[in-house]
Every structure is written in C-alpha cells, then in structure tokens.
Tab-separated table of C-alpha atoms in Angstrom:
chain	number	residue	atom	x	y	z
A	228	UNK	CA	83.913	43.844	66.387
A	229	UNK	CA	82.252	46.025	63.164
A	230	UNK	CA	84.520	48.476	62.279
A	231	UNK	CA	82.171	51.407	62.693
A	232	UNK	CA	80.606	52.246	65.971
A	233	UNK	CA	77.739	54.806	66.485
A	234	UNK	CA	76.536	55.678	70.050
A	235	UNK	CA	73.942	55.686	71.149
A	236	UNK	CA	71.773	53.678	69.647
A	237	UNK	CA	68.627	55.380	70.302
A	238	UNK	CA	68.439	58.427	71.426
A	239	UNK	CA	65.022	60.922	73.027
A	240	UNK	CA	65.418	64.522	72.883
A	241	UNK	CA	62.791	67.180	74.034
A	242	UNK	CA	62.230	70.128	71.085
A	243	UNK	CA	64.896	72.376	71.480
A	244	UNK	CA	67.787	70.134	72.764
A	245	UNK	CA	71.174	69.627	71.423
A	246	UNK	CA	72.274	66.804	70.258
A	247	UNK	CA	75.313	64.637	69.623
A	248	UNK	CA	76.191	61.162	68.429
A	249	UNK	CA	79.023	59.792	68.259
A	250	UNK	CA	81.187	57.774	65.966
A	251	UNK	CA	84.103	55.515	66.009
A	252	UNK	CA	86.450	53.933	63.673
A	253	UNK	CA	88.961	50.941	63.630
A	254	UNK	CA	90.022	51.553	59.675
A	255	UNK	CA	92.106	53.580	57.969
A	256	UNK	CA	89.859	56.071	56.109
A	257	UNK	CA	89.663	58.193	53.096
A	258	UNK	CA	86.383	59.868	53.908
A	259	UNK	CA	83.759	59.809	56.274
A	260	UNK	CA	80.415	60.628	55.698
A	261	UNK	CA	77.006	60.930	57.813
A	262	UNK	CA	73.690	60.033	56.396
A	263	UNK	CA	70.246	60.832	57.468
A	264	UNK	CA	67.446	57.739	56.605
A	265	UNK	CA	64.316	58.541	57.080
A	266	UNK	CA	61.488	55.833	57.653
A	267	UNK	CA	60.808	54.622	54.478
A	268	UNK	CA	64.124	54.435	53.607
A	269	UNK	CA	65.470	57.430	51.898
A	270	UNK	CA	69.153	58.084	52.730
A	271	UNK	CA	70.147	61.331	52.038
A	272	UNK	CA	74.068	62.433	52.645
A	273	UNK	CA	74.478	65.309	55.427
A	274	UNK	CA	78.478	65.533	55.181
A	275	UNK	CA	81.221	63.772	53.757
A	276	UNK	CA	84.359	64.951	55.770
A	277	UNK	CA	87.750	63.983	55.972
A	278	UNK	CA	89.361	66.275	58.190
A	279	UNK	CA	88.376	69.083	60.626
A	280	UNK	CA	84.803	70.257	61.274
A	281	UNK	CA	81.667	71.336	58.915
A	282	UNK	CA	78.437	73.159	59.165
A	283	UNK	CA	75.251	73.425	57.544
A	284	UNK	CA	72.572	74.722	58.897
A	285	UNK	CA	71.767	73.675	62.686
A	286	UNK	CA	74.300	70.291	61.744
A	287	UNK	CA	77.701	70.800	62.645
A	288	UNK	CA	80.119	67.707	61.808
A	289	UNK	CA	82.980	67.106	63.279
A	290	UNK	CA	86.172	64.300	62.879
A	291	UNK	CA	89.428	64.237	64.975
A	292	UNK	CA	91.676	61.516	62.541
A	293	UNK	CA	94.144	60.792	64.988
A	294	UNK	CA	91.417	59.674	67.883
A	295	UNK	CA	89.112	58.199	64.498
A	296	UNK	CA	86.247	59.533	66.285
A	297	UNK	CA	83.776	62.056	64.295
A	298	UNK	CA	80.496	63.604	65.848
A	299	UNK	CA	77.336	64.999	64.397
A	300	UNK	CA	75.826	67.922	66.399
A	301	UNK	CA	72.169	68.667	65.908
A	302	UNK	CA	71.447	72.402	67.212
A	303	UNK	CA	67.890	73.366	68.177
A	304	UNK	CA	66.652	70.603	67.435
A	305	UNK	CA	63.033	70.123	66.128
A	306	UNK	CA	60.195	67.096	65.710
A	307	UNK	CA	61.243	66.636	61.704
A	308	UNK	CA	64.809	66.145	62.708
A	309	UNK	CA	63.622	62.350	63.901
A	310	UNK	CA	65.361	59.644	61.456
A	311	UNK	CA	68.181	57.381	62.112
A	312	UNK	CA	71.346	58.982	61.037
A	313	UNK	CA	74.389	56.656	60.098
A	314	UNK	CA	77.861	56.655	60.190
A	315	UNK	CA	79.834	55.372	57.307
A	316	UNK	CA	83.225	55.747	56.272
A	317	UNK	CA	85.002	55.276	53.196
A	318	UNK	CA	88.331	52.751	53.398
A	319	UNK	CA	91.956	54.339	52.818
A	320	UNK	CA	92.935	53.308	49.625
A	321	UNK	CA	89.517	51.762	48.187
A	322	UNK	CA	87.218	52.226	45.097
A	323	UNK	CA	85.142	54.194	47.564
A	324	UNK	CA	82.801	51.733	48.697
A	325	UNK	CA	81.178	52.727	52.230
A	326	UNK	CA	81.365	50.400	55.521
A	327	UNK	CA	78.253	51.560	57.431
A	328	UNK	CA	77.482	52.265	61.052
A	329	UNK	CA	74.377	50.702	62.620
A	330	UNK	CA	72.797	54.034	62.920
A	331	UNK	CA	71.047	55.983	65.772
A	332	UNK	CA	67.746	56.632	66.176
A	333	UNK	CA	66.897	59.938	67.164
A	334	UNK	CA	63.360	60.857	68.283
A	335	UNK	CA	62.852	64.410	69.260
A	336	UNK	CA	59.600	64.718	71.281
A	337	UNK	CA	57.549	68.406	70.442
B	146	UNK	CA	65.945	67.207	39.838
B	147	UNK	CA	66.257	63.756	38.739
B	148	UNK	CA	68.007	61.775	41.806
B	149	UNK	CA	68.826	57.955	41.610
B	150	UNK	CA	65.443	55.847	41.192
B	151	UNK	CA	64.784	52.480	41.476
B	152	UNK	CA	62.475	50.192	40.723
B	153	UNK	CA	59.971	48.218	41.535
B	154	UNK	CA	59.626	50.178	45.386
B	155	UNK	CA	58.612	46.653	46.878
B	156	UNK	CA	58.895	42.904	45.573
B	157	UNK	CA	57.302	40.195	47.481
B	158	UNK	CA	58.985	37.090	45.749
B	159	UNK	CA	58.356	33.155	46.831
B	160	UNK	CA	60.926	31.410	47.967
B	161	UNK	CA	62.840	29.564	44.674
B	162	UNK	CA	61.908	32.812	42.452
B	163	UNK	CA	63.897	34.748	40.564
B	164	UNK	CA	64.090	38.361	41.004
B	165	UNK	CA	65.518	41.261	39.115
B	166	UNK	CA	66.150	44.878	40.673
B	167	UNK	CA	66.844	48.188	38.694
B	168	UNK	CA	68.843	51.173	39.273
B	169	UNK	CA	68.629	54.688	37.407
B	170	UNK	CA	71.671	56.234	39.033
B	171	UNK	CA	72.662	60.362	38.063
B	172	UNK	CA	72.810	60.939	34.779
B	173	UNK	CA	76.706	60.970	33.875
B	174	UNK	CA	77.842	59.085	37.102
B	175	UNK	CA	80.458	56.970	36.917
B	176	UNK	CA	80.539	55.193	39.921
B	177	UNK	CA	77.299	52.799	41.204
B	178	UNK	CA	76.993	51.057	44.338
B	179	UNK	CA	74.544	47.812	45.608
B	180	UNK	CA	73.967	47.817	48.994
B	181	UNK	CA	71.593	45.751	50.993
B	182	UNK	CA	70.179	47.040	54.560
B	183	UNK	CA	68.569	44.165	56.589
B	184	UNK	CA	65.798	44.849	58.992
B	185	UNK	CA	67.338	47.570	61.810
B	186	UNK	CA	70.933	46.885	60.032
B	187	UNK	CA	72.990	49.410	58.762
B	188	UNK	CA	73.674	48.835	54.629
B	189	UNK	CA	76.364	46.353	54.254
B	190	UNK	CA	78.261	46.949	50.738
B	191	UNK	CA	77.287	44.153	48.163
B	192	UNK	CA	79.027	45.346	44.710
B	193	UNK	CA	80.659	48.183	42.634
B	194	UNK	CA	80.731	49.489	38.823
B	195	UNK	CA	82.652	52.291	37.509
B	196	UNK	CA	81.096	52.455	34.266
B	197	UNK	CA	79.989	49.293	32.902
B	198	UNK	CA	83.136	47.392	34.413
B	199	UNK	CA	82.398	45.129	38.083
B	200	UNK	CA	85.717	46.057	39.962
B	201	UNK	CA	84.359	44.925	42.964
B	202	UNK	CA	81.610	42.216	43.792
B	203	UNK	CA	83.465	41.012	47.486
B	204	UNK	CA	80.042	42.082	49.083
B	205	UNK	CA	78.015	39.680	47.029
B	206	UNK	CA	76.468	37.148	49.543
B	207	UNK	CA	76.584	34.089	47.029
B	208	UNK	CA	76.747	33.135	43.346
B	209	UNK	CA	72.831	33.452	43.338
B	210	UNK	CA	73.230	37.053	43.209
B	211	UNK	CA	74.380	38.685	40.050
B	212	UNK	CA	74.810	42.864	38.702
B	213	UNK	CA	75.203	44.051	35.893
B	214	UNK	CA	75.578	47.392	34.295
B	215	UNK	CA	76.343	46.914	30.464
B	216	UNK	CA	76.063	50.390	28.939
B	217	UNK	CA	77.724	51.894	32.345
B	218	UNK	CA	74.389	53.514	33.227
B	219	UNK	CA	71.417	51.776	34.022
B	220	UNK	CA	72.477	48.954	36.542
B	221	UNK	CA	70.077	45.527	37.517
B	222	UNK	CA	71.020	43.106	40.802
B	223	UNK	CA	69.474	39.607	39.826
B	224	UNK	CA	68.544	37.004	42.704
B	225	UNK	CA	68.356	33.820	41.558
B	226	UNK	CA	66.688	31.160	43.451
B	227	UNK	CA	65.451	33.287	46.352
B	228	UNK	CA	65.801	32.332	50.029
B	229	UNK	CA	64.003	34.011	53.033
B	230	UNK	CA	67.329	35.533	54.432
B	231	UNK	CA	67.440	37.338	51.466
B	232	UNK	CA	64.608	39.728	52.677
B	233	UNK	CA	66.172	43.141	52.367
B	234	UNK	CA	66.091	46.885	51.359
B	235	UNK	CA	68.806	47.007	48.679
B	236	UNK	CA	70.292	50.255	47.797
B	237	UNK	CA	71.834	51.685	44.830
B	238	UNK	CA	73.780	54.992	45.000
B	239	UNK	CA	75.830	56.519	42.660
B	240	UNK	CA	78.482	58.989	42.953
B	241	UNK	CA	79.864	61.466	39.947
B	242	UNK	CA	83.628	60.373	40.286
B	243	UNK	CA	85.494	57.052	40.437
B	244	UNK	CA	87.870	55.904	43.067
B	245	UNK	CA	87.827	57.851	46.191
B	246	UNK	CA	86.294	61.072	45.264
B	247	UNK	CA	82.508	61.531	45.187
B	248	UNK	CA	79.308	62.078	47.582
B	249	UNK	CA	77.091	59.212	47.118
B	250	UNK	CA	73.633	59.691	46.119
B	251	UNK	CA	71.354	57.066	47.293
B	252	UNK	CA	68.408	56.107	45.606
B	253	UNK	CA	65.071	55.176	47.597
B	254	UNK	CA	65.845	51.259	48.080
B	255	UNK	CA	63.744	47.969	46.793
B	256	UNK	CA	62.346	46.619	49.756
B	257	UNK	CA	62.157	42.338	49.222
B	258	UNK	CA	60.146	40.361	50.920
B	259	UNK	CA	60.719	36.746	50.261
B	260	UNK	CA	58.224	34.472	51.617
C-alpha cells in the first residue's frame, strides 16, 4: 500500500467548477506539501502545511492531522489550471526528504 | 530570479553508457534533493545533501548510481552502466534550510531516455 494516496486520479471539470482532491496519509508527518507539475515537467510548490488550512489565491489547502487527510480546493477554476497536482508529505522526524503522491490529473474543459 | 536549473534538459543514452546529470540548486541552499519520476509515477526520493555531506542515499536504486556535491553547491547524479529501466525524469530541488524546515524548489528535471 504507498503511503500517500491522492483521489482521484483524473479528474474533468467544466470552466468555472470547483474543485477538490483529496489526500491521504499512513505516516507520521512533519509537513505536507502540494505541488503543481505541469506537462513538461516543472513542479512548482503551491503549499507546504502542517496544520490547519491556507489560501492563496483561488487555492485553498486544507489538512485535518488527526484523520491524515489534507485537500486542495481549486475555486473558479479556469483552462490554465490543467496540470497534475501531487501530494507529498514530509516524514516525522526526517532530513526532510518528500514521499510523493501519484498525482491527479486535472483537465478543466473552457 | 535564478530558480534551480539543470542540465542537459534531455539525454538519450545507449544501454551500457555512462551518464552524468547536473544540478544548480538556489544560491545559498543548504539542503539538495535527487528524485527520479518514472513515466505517469509520482517522484520517488533517490538521495540527500546538506551541504556537501550525503546523509541520505536509501533512495538510490543500485551501486550504479552515484551523487555527489563536493563544494555543497553544485550537485551531479552519475549512472553508470545504463539499463532501460533507468528511463526517467530525475529531479533536483533544493530547499534553504536543513532538516525539517524548508519549501523545496524543484528544478525543471533531466528527462533520460535509455535505449
């Protein structure tokens, strides 16, 4: 079982839409953070959180420790939002090396 | 702003070469992480300097790959002897703190194709 689990996968959204995905967590963690990788390859960091709930923009992270469950909402969402965003968190206790969800592909359709 | 860079973008190696992959990370960052990201993979960790000292190679695959970092900035990941399964985007990122602390700042990835 990987320790880091993103749902969904994929994901379609019409222009507009709100969005969520989901992660969960079967470590002990320091940190978590979500990325954003756009084709090509570029990762760029969005939030690194460890407790509570953050907000930039039309992104809103959240992360409930107890449940080890974090989401990333994506408000009125647009066309340029599309990139597979990933879930990685950063072991309790470690140099700070991150374990990696498999990511979700989002796709928002103009 | 300078981000991390790497370099070369994309290296298409035959099998049984030797290749050698170069990180630029943040000026003044201590921390540097290899990663490597297989096709529709998430990155899986492969190693880990703070300055010029390895605390942490547990991620490297086998003892074909080797990093290095000697003056604690500039870092290279060699691949001796390459196989096809070692077709990959590798990652570097660097953070400004050691230990726990620190957003990572990911440079654009070497994408190797072994053939």
């Amino acid at each position: 079982k990987n320790e880091v689990e993103q749902s969904p996968q994929n994901l379609t959204a019409q222009e507009g839409e709100f969005i969520t995905i989901n992660c969960s967590y079967s470590v002990g963690i320091s940190a978590l953070h979500w990325l954003q990788q756009h084709p090509g390859g570029g990762i760029v960091s969005l939030f690194m959180l460890s407790s509570g709930k953050k907000k930039h923009g039309r992104l809103i992270a959240t992360i409930n420790i107890q449940e080890k469950h974090s989401s990333l909402h994506i408000t009125a969402s647009h066309p340029r939002d599309s990139a597979v965003y990933i879930c990685a968190v950063r072991r309790g206790g470690s140099q700070g090396n991150l374990i990696f969800g498999k990511g979700t592909k989002l796709s928002v359709k103009p | 702003g300078a981000g991390v860079s790497q370099s070369p973008r994309y290296k298409v190696a035959k099998r049984g070469q030797d290749v050698a992959l170069r990180c630029d990370p943040i000026s003044g960052h201590v921390s540097l992480f290899w990663y490597q990201q297989a096709l529709g993979q998430g990155p899986e960790f492969l190693t880990y300097f703070q300055n010029e000292a390895q605390l942490d190679k547990s991620g490297l695959p086998s003892d074909r790959f080797f990093a290095e970092r000697p003056e604690g900035s500039v870092s290279t990941l060699k691949i001796q002897r390459t196989q096809q399964e070692d077709s990959a985007v590798y990652l570097c990122a660097s953070s400004l703190a050691g230990g726990e602390l620190g957003t990572q700042y990911f440079g654009p990835g070497t994408r190797l194709t072994v053939l």
